[in-house]
XYZ file of C-alpha atoms in Angstrom:
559
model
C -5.044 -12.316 -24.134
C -6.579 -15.292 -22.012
C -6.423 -18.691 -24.666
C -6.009 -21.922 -23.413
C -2.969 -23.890 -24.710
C -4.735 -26.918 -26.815
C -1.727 -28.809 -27.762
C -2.537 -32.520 -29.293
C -1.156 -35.339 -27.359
C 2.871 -35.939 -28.175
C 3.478 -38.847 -29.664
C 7.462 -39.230 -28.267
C 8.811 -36.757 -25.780
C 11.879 -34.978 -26.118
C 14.458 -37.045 -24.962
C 15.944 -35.450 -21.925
C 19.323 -35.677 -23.707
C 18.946 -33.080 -25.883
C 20.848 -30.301 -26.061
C 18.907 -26.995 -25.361
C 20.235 -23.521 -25.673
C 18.713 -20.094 -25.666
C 19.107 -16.180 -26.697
C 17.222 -13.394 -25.595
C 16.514 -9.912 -26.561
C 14.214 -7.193 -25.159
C 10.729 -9.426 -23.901
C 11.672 -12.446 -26.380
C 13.390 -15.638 -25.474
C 14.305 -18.072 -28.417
C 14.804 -21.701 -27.267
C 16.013 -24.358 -29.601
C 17.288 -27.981 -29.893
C 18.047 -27.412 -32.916
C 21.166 -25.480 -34.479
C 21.939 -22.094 -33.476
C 21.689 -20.525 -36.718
C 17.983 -20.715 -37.233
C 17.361 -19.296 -33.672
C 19.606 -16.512 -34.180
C 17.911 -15.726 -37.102
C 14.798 -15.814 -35.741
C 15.619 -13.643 -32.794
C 16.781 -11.010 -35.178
C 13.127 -11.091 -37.197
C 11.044 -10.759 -34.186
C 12.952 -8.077 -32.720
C 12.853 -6.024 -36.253
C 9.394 -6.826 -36.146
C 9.111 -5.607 -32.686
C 11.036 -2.303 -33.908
C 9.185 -1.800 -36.906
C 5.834 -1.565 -35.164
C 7.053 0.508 -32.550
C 8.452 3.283 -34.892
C 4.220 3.600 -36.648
C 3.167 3.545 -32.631
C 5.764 5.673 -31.350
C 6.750 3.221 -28.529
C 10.595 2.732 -29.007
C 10.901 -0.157 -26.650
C 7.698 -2.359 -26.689
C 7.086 -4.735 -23.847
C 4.378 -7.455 -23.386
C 3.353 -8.189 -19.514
C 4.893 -11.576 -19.726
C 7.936 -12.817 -21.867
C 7.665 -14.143 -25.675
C 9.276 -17.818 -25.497
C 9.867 -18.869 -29.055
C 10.627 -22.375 -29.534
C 12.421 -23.430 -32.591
C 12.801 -26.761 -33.157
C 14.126 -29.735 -35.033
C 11.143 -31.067 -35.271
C 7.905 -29.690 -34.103
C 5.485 -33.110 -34.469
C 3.226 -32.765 -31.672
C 3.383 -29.513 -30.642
C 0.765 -28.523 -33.107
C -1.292 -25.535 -31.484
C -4.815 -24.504 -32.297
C -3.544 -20.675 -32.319
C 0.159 -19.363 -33.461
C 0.651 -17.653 -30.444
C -0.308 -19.101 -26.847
C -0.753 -18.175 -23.529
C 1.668 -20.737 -21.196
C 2.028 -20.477 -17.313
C 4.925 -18.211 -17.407
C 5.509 -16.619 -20.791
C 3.694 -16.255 -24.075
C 4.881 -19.283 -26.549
C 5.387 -19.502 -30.209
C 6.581 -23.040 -31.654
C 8.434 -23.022 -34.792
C 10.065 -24.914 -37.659
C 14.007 -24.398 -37.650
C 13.338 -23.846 -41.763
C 10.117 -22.614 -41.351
C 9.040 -18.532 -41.607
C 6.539 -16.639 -39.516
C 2.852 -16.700 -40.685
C 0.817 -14.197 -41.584
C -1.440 -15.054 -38.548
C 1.507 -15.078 -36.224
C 2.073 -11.676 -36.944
C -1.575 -10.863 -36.389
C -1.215 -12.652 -32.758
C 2.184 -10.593 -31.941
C 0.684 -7.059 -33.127
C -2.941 -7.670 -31.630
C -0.401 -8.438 -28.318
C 2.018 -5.743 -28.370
C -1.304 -3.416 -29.073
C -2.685 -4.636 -25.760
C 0.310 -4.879 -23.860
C 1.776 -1.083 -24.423
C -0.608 1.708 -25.843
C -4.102 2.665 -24.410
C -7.092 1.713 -26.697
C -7.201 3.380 -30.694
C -10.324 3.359 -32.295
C -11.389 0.152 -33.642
C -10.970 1.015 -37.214
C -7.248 1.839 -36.385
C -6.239 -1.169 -34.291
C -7.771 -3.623 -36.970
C -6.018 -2.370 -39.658
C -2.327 -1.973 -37.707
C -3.251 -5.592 -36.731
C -3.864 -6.184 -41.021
C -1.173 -4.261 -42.371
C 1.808 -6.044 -39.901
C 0.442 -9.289 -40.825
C 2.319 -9.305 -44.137
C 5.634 -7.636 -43.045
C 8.548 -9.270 -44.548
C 11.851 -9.091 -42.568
C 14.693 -10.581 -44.556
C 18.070 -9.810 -42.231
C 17.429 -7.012 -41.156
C 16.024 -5.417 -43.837
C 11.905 -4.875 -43.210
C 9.506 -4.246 -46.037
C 6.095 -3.398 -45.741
C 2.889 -2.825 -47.598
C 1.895 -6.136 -49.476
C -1.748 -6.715 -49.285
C -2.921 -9.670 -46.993
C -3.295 -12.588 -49.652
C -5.952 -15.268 -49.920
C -5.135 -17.263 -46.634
C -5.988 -13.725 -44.704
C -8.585 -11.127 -45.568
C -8.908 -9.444 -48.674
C -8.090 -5.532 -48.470
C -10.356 -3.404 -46.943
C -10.933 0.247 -45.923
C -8.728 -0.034 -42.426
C -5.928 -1.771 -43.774
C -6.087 0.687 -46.479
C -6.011 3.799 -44.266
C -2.770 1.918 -42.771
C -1.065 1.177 -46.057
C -2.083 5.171 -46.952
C -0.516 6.705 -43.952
C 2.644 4.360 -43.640
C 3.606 4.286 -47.903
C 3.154 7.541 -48.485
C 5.957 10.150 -47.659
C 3.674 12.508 -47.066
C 1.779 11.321 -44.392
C 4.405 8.530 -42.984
C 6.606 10.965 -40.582
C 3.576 12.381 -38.911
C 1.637 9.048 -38.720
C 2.824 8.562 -35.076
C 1.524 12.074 -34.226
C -2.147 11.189 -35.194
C -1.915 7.819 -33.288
C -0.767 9.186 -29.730
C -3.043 11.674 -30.716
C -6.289 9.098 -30.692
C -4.656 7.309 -28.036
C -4.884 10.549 -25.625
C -8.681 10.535 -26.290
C -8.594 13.532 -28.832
C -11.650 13.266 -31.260
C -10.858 12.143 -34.750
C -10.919 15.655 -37.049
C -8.864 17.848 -34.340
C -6.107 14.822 -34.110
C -5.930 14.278 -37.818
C -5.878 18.668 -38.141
C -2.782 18.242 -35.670
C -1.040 15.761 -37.686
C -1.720 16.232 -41.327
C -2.932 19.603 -41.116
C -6.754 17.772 -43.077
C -9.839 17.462 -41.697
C -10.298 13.504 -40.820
C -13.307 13.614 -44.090
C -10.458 14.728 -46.216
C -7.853 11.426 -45.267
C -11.110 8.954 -44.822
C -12.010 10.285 -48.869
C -8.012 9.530 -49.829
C -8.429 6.131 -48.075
C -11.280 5.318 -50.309
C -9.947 6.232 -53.269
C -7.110 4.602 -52.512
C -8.509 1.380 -51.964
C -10.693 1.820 -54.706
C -7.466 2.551 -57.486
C -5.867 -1.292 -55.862
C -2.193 -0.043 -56.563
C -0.746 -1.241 -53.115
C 2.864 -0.459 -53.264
C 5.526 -1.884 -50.942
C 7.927 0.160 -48.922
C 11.048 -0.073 -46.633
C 10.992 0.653 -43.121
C 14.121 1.789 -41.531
C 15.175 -1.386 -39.185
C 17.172 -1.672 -36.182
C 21.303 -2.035 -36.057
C 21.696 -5.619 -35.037
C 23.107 -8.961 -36.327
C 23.057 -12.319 -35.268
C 26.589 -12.388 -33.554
C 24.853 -9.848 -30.655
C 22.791 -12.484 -28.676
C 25.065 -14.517 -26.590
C 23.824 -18.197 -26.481
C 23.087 -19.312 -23.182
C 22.567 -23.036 -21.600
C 19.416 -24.354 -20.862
C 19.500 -26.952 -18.076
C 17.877 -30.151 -18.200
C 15.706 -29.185 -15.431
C 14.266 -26.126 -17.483
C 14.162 -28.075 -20.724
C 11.898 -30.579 -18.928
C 9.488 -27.515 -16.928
C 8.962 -25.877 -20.391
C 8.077 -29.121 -22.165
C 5.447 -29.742 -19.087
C 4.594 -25.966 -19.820
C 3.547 -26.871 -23.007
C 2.225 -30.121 -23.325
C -1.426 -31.083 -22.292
C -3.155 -32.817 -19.874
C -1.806 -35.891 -18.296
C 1.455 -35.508 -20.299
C 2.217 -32.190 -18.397
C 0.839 -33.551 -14.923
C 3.351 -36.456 -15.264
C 5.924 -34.115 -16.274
C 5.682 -31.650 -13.037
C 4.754 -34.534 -10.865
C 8.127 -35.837 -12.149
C 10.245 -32.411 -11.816
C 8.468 -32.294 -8.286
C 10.148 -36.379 -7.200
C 13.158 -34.881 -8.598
C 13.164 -32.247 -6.077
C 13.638 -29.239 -9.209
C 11.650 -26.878 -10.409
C 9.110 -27.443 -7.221
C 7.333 -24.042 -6.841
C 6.905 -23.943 -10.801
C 5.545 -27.075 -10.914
C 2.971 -26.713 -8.233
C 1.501 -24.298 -10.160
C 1.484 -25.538 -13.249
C -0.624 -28.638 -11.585
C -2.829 -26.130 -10.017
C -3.336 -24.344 -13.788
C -3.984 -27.919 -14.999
C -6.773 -28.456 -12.285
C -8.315 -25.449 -12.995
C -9.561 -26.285 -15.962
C -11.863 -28.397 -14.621
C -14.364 -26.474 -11.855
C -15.150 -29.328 -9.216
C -10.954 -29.158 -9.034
C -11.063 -26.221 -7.374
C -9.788 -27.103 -3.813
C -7.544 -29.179 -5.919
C -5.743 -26.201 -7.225
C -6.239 -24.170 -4.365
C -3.382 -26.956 -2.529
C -1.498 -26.510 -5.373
C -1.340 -23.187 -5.418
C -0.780 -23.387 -1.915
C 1.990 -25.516 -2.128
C 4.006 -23.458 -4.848
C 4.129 -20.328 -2.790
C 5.009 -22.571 0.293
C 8.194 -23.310 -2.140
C 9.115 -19.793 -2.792
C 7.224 -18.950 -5.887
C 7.390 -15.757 -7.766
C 5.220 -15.718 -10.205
C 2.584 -13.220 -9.440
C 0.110 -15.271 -10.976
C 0.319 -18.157 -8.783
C -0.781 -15.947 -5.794
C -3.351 -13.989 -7.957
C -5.158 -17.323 -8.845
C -4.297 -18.606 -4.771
C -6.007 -15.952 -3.671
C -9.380 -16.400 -5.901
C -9.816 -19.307 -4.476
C -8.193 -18.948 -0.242
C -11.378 -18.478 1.560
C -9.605 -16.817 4.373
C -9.796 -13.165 3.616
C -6.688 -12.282 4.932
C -4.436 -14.673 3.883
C -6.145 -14.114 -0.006
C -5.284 -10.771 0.613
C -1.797 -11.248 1.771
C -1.297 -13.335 -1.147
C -2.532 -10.297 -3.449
C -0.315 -7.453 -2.003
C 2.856 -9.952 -2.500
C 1.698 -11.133 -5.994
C 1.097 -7.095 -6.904
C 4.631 -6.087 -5.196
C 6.293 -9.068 -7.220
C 4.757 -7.791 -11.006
C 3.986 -3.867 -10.625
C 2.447 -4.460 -14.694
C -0.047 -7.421 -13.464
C -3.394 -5.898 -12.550
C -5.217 -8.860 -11.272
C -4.272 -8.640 -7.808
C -5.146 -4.654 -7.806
C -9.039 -5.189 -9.216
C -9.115 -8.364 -6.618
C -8.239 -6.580 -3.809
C -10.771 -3.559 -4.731
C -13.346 -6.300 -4.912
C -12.619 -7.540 -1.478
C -12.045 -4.496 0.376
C -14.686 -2.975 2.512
C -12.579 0.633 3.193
C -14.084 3.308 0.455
C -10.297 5.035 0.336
C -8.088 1.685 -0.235
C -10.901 -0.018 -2.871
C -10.510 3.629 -5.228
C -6.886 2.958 -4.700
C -6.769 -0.503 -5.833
C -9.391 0.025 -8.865
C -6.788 2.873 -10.294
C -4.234 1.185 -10.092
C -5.729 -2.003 -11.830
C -6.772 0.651 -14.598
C -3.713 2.220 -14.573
C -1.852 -1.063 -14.910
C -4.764 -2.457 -17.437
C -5.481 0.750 -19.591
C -7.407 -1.045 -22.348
C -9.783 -2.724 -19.731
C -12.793 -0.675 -20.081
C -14.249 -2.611 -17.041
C -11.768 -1.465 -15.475
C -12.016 2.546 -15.576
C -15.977 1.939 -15.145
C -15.217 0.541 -11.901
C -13.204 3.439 -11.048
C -15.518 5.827 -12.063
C -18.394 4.199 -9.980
C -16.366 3.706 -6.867
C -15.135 7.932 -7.321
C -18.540 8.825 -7.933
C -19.622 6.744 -4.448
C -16.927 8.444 -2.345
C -17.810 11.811 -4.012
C -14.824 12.607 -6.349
C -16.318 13.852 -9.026
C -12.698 14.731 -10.805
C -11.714 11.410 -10.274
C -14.644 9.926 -11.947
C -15.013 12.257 -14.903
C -11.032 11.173 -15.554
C -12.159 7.620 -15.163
C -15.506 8.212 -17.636
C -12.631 9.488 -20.302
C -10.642 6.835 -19.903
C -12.994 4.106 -20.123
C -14.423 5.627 -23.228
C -10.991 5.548 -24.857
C -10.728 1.789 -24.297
C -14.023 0.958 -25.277
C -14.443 -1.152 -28.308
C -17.711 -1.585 -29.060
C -19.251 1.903 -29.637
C -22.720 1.698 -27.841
C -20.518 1.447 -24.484
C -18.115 4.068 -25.450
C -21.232 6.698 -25.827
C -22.745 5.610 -22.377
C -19.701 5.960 -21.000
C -19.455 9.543 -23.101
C -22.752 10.336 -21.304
C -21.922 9.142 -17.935
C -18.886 11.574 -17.991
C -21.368 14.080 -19.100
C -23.519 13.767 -16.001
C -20.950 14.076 -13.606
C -21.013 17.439 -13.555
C -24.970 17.793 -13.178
C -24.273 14.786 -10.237
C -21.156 17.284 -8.647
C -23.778 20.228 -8.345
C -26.542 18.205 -7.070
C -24.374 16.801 -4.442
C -23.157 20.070 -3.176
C -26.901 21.705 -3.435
C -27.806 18.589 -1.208
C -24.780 19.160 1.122
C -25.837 22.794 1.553
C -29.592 22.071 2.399
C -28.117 19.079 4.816
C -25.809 21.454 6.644
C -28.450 24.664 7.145
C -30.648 22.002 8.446
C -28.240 21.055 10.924
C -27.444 24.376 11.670
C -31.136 25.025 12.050
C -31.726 21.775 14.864
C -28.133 22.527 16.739
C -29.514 26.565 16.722
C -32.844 25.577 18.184
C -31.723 22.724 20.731
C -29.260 25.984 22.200
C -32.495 28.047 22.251
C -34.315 25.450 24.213
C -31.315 24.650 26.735
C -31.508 28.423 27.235
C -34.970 28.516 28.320
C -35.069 25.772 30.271
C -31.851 27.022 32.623
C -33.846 30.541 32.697
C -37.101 28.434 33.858
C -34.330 26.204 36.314
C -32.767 29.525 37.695
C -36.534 31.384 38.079
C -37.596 28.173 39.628
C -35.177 27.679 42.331
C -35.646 31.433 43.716
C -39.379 31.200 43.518
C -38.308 27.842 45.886
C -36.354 29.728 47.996
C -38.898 32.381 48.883
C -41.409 30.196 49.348
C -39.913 28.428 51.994
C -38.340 31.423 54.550
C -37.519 28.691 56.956
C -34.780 27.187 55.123
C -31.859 27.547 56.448
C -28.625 29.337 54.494
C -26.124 26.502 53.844
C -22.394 28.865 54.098
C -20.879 27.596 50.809
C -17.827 29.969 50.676
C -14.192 28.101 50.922
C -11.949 30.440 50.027
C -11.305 33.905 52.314
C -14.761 35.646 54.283
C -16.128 38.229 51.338
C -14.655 41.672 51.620
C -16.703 43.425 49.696
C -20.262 44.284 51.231
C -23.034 46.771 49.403
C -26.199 48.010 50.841
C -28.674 49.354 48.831
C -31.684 49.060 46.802
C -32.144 45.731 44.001
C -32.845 47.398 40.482
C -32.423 44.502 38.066
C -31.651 40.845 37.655
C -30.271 39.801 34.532
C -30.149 36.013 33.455
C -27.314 35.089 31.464
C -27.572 31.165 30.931
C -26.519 29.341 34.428
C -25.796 33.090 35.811
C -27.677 36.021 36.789
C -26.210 39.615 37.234
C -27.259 42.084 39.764
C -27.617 45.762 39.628
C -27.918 47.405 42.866
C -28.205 51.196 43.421
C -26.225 52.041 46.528
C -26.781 54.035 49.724
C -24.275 56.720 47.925
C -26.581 56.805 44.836
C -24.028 54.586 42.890
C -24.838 51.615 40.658
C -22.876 48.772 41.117
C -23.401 44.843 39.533
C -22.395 41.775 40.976
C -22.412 38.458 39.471
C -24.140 35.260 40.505
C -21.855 32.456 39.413
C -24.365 29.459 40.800
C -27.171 30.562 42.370
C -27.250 27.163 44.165
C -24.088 28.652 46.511
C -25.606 31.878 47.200
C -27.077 32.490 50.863
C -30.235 33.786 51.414
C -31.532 35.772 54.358
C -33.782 38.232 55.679
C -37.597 38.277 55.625
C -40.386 38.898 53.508
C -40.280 38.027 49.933
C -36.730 36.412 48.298
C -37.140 35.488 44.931
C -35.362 36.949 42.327
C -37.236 37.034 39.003
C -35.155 37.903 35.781
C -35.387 41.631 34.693
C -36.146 44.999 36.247
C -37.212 44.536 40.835
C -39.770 46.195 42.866
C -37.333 48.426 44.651
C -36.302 46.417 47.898
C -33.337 47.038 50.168
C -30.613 44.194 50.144
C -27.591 43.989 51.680
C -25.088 41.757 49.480
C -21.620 40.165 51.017
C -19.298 39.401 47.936
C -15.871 38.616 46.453
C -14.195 41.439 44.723
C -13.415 40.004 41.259
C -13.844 42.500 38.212
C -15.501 40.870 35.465
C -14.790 43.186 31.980
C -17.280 41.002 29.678
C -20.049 41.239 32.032
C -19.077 45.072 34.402
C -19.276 43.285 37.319
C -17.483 44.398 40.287
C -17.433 40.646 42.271
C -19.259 37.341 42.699
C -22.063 37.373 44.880
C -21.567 35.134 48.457
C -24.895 36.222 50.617
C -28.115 38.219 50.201
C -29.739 39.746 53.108
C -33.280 41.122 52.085
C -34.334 43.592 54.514
């Protein structure tokens, strides 16, 4: 809920005098200059409000993102708002009468934020009417009755608040309400949640909603309220410092500017100030860099709010300090998701931008932008379980139903776009298989050619003289006999030689480059079978088992 605070100019400010005193209770804060009484009491509505709503949802303990500042007031001339409930720089703020009750339309304001704040999306249908049917909820004490239709200064009755009014009046369908509604809120299609929770199809319910708008005899009904009275809140002091940061808060324009610049001379409330200037400038765009300092300055004064560094950061050019700024503003408010989608905006790392987008989503689960950007950002880096959750997800919080059935269909794909990956990924690795297979083949050939080449080199040219090569001990083995066979084997050759005593023995030719060669007539050494020619060979005795070799060849003599 983004709406800018339109407050008309105030004709006298508060006088700093005043006494101020506040109460709180679960995400609400009352404030009030007025007598204690009226606060108290309203404390006590809004929370039974709060409670009431949370029994239909099944939330026990409902929280909004920021807190719910309720000012009630002795008189509230000037502080006139263009909406009943408003967004401020720190908290939510309602501004109230001390004799006056809540409106129909503030009620509207606190469901519609409660809805946003706590429960992934319901369908439309369901969300408008909750947001209808709390609207006229009358809490007297702590007694809360419910049911009365919205009158003429809201919207007449109509099918969704009539479903509501249906499911919550009558005792039949009231205690398993809840079920249906976490029910749509986990995604499950409409006939299979209402079969869980009323045991009728969802036709069946949508034909008793009908008729019962139709028959127009809207009873009321009590809900059962929370144990509380007005003696629980302990009243707390409100500083003058605070009284004056929440009237800047509040004000508009060049009423709050003077206010913080004020606060600021004063040397209180610096850091909160800073950014409420830099808020202020922001509403006009060639202030930019004049919010940016602001901004700048408030954090430079210890600020904590988490939006003061998420709106720094939009605007710090410097990529690392923005994102410094993020990761502090995220670790200061784990529920704000700003700094989360930011930072998967601005980083360039596949891994940490998935990261960031779920946990803006998970942080944001009504933001169907959001889980789209999830799903994309999955579906880039390959996780196809990731991104069908994400498709699910984001067509849950969709509102308007043309994007919830692309999304539908986008989650439908991703199994078509999982086996066409791995179909590609199959073909790709063959391939490579296939090149890395044939570029072994050719380095195979061309070491046979190598070897063949430098024997044909070596008989060509008898003069050359042997080059001894051998470190190690003089050979002790030495075989005379006739050459069979040469068989290449990569870089190495093995021979088989047929001995004077009819035996067959075969040496191995580590590098032919440290092999002397002697003797006359012709000395090359071709792979495979030899014209029979009588060699004497001087080698190292060194059993190979892989290969049967009996040593590693040192000299040939061909005689």
């Amino acid at each position: 809920m983004q709406r800018l605070l339109l407050f008309g100019l105030l004709p006298c400010l508060l006088a700093a005098e005043d006494h101020w005193v506040k109460f709180n209770s679960g995400p609400f804060e009352v404030w009030t200059d007025a007598s204690t009484r009226p606060a108290r009491e309203a404390l006590v509505r809004f929370e039974e409000f709060r409670h009431a709503l949370g029994q239909i949802l099944g939330e026990p303990d409902l929280q909004t993102r920021q807190p719910v500042r309720i000012l009630v007031l002795k008189n509230t001339k000037g502080w006139i708002a263009a909406t009943p409930l408003i967004e401020a720089r720190d908290a939510y703020a309602i501004v109230l009468d001390e004799k006056s009750a809540s409106s129909p339309a503030l009620y509207r304001e606190l469901t519609r934020l409660f809805l946003d704040s706590n429960t992934a999306r319901l369908p439309a249908a369901f969300e408008h009417g909750l947001i209808e049917f709390f609207s006229t909820l009358d809490v007297s004490g702590i007694r809360i009755t419910a049911g009365a239709p919205p009158g003429p200064a809201g919207s007449a009755p109509d099918l969704d608040w009539a479903r509501i009014h249906l499911l919550v009046v009558d005792p039949e369908f009231y205690g398993k309400l809840r079920v249906l509604l976490y029910n749509l809120r986990k995604g499950v299609e409409a006939d299979p949640a209402y079969r869980n929770a009323f045991g009728k199809s969802a036709a069946e319910i949508e034909a008793l909603a009908k008729q019962h708008l139709a028959a127009g005899n809207f009873q009321t009904t009590s809900l059962s309220s929370r144990a509380m009275s007005e003696r629980d809140f302990s009243e707390r002091p409100v500083s003058d410092a605070d009284a004056r940061l929440v009237r800047a808060d509040l004000l508009a324009g060049a009423q709050s500017a003077a206010e913080y610049e004020s606060l600021i001379r004063d040397h209180v409330k610096v850091a909160e100030s800073e950014e409420g200037l830099g808020l202020l400038a922001l509403r006009d765009p060639g202030r930019a860099e004049e919010a940016r300092r602001h901004f700048a300055a408030a954090i430079a004064a210890g600020s904590s709010s988490a939006r003061c560094y998420v709106e720094y950061a939009k605007l710090e050019p410097d990529n690392a300090k923005a994102t410094e700024a993020l990761l502090r503003a995220a670790g200061i408010n784990p529920k704000w998701d700003a700094p989360f989608a930011l930072m998967a905006t601005r980083d360039t790392e596949p891994a940490k931008r998935l990261a960031h987008w779920k946990a803006a989503a998970e942080r944001d689960p009504r933001n169907a932008a959001y889980w789209q950007s999830l799903a994309e950002t999955a579906l880039a880096s390959h996780n196809y379980a990731e991104a069908a959750k994400a498709w699910d997800q984001g067509a849950q919080a969709a509102t308007d139903p043309a994007e919830r059935d692309r999304m539908r269909q986008a989650r439908l794909a991703v199994e078509q776009q999982r086996l066409d990956y791995e179909d590609a990924e199959h073909k790709r690795a063959a391939a490579e298989e296939a090149r890395e297979l044939d570029k072994l083949k050719a380095e195979a050939r061309a070491e046979v050619r190598a070897l063949e080449q430098k024997f044909s080199d070596r008989a060509q040219n008898p003069e050359q003289k042997a080059v001894p090569w051998w470190d190690g001990p003089k050979p002790a083995g030495k075989l005379s006999g006739s050459l069979k066979q040469v068989d290449c084997l990569g870089t190495q050759a093995r021979l088989v030689v047929e001995g004077d005593d009819r035996k067959t023995t075969r040496l191995l030719v580590t590098d032919p480059a440290k092999v002397a060669l002697a003797g006359g007539g012709d000395q090359s050494l071709g792979c495979g079978a030899q014209k029979p020619r009588r060699v004497t060979i001087e080698y190292v005795p060194k059993a190979n088992s892989k290969l049967a070799t009996a040593g590693e060849v040192a000299t040939i003599e061909f005689q």
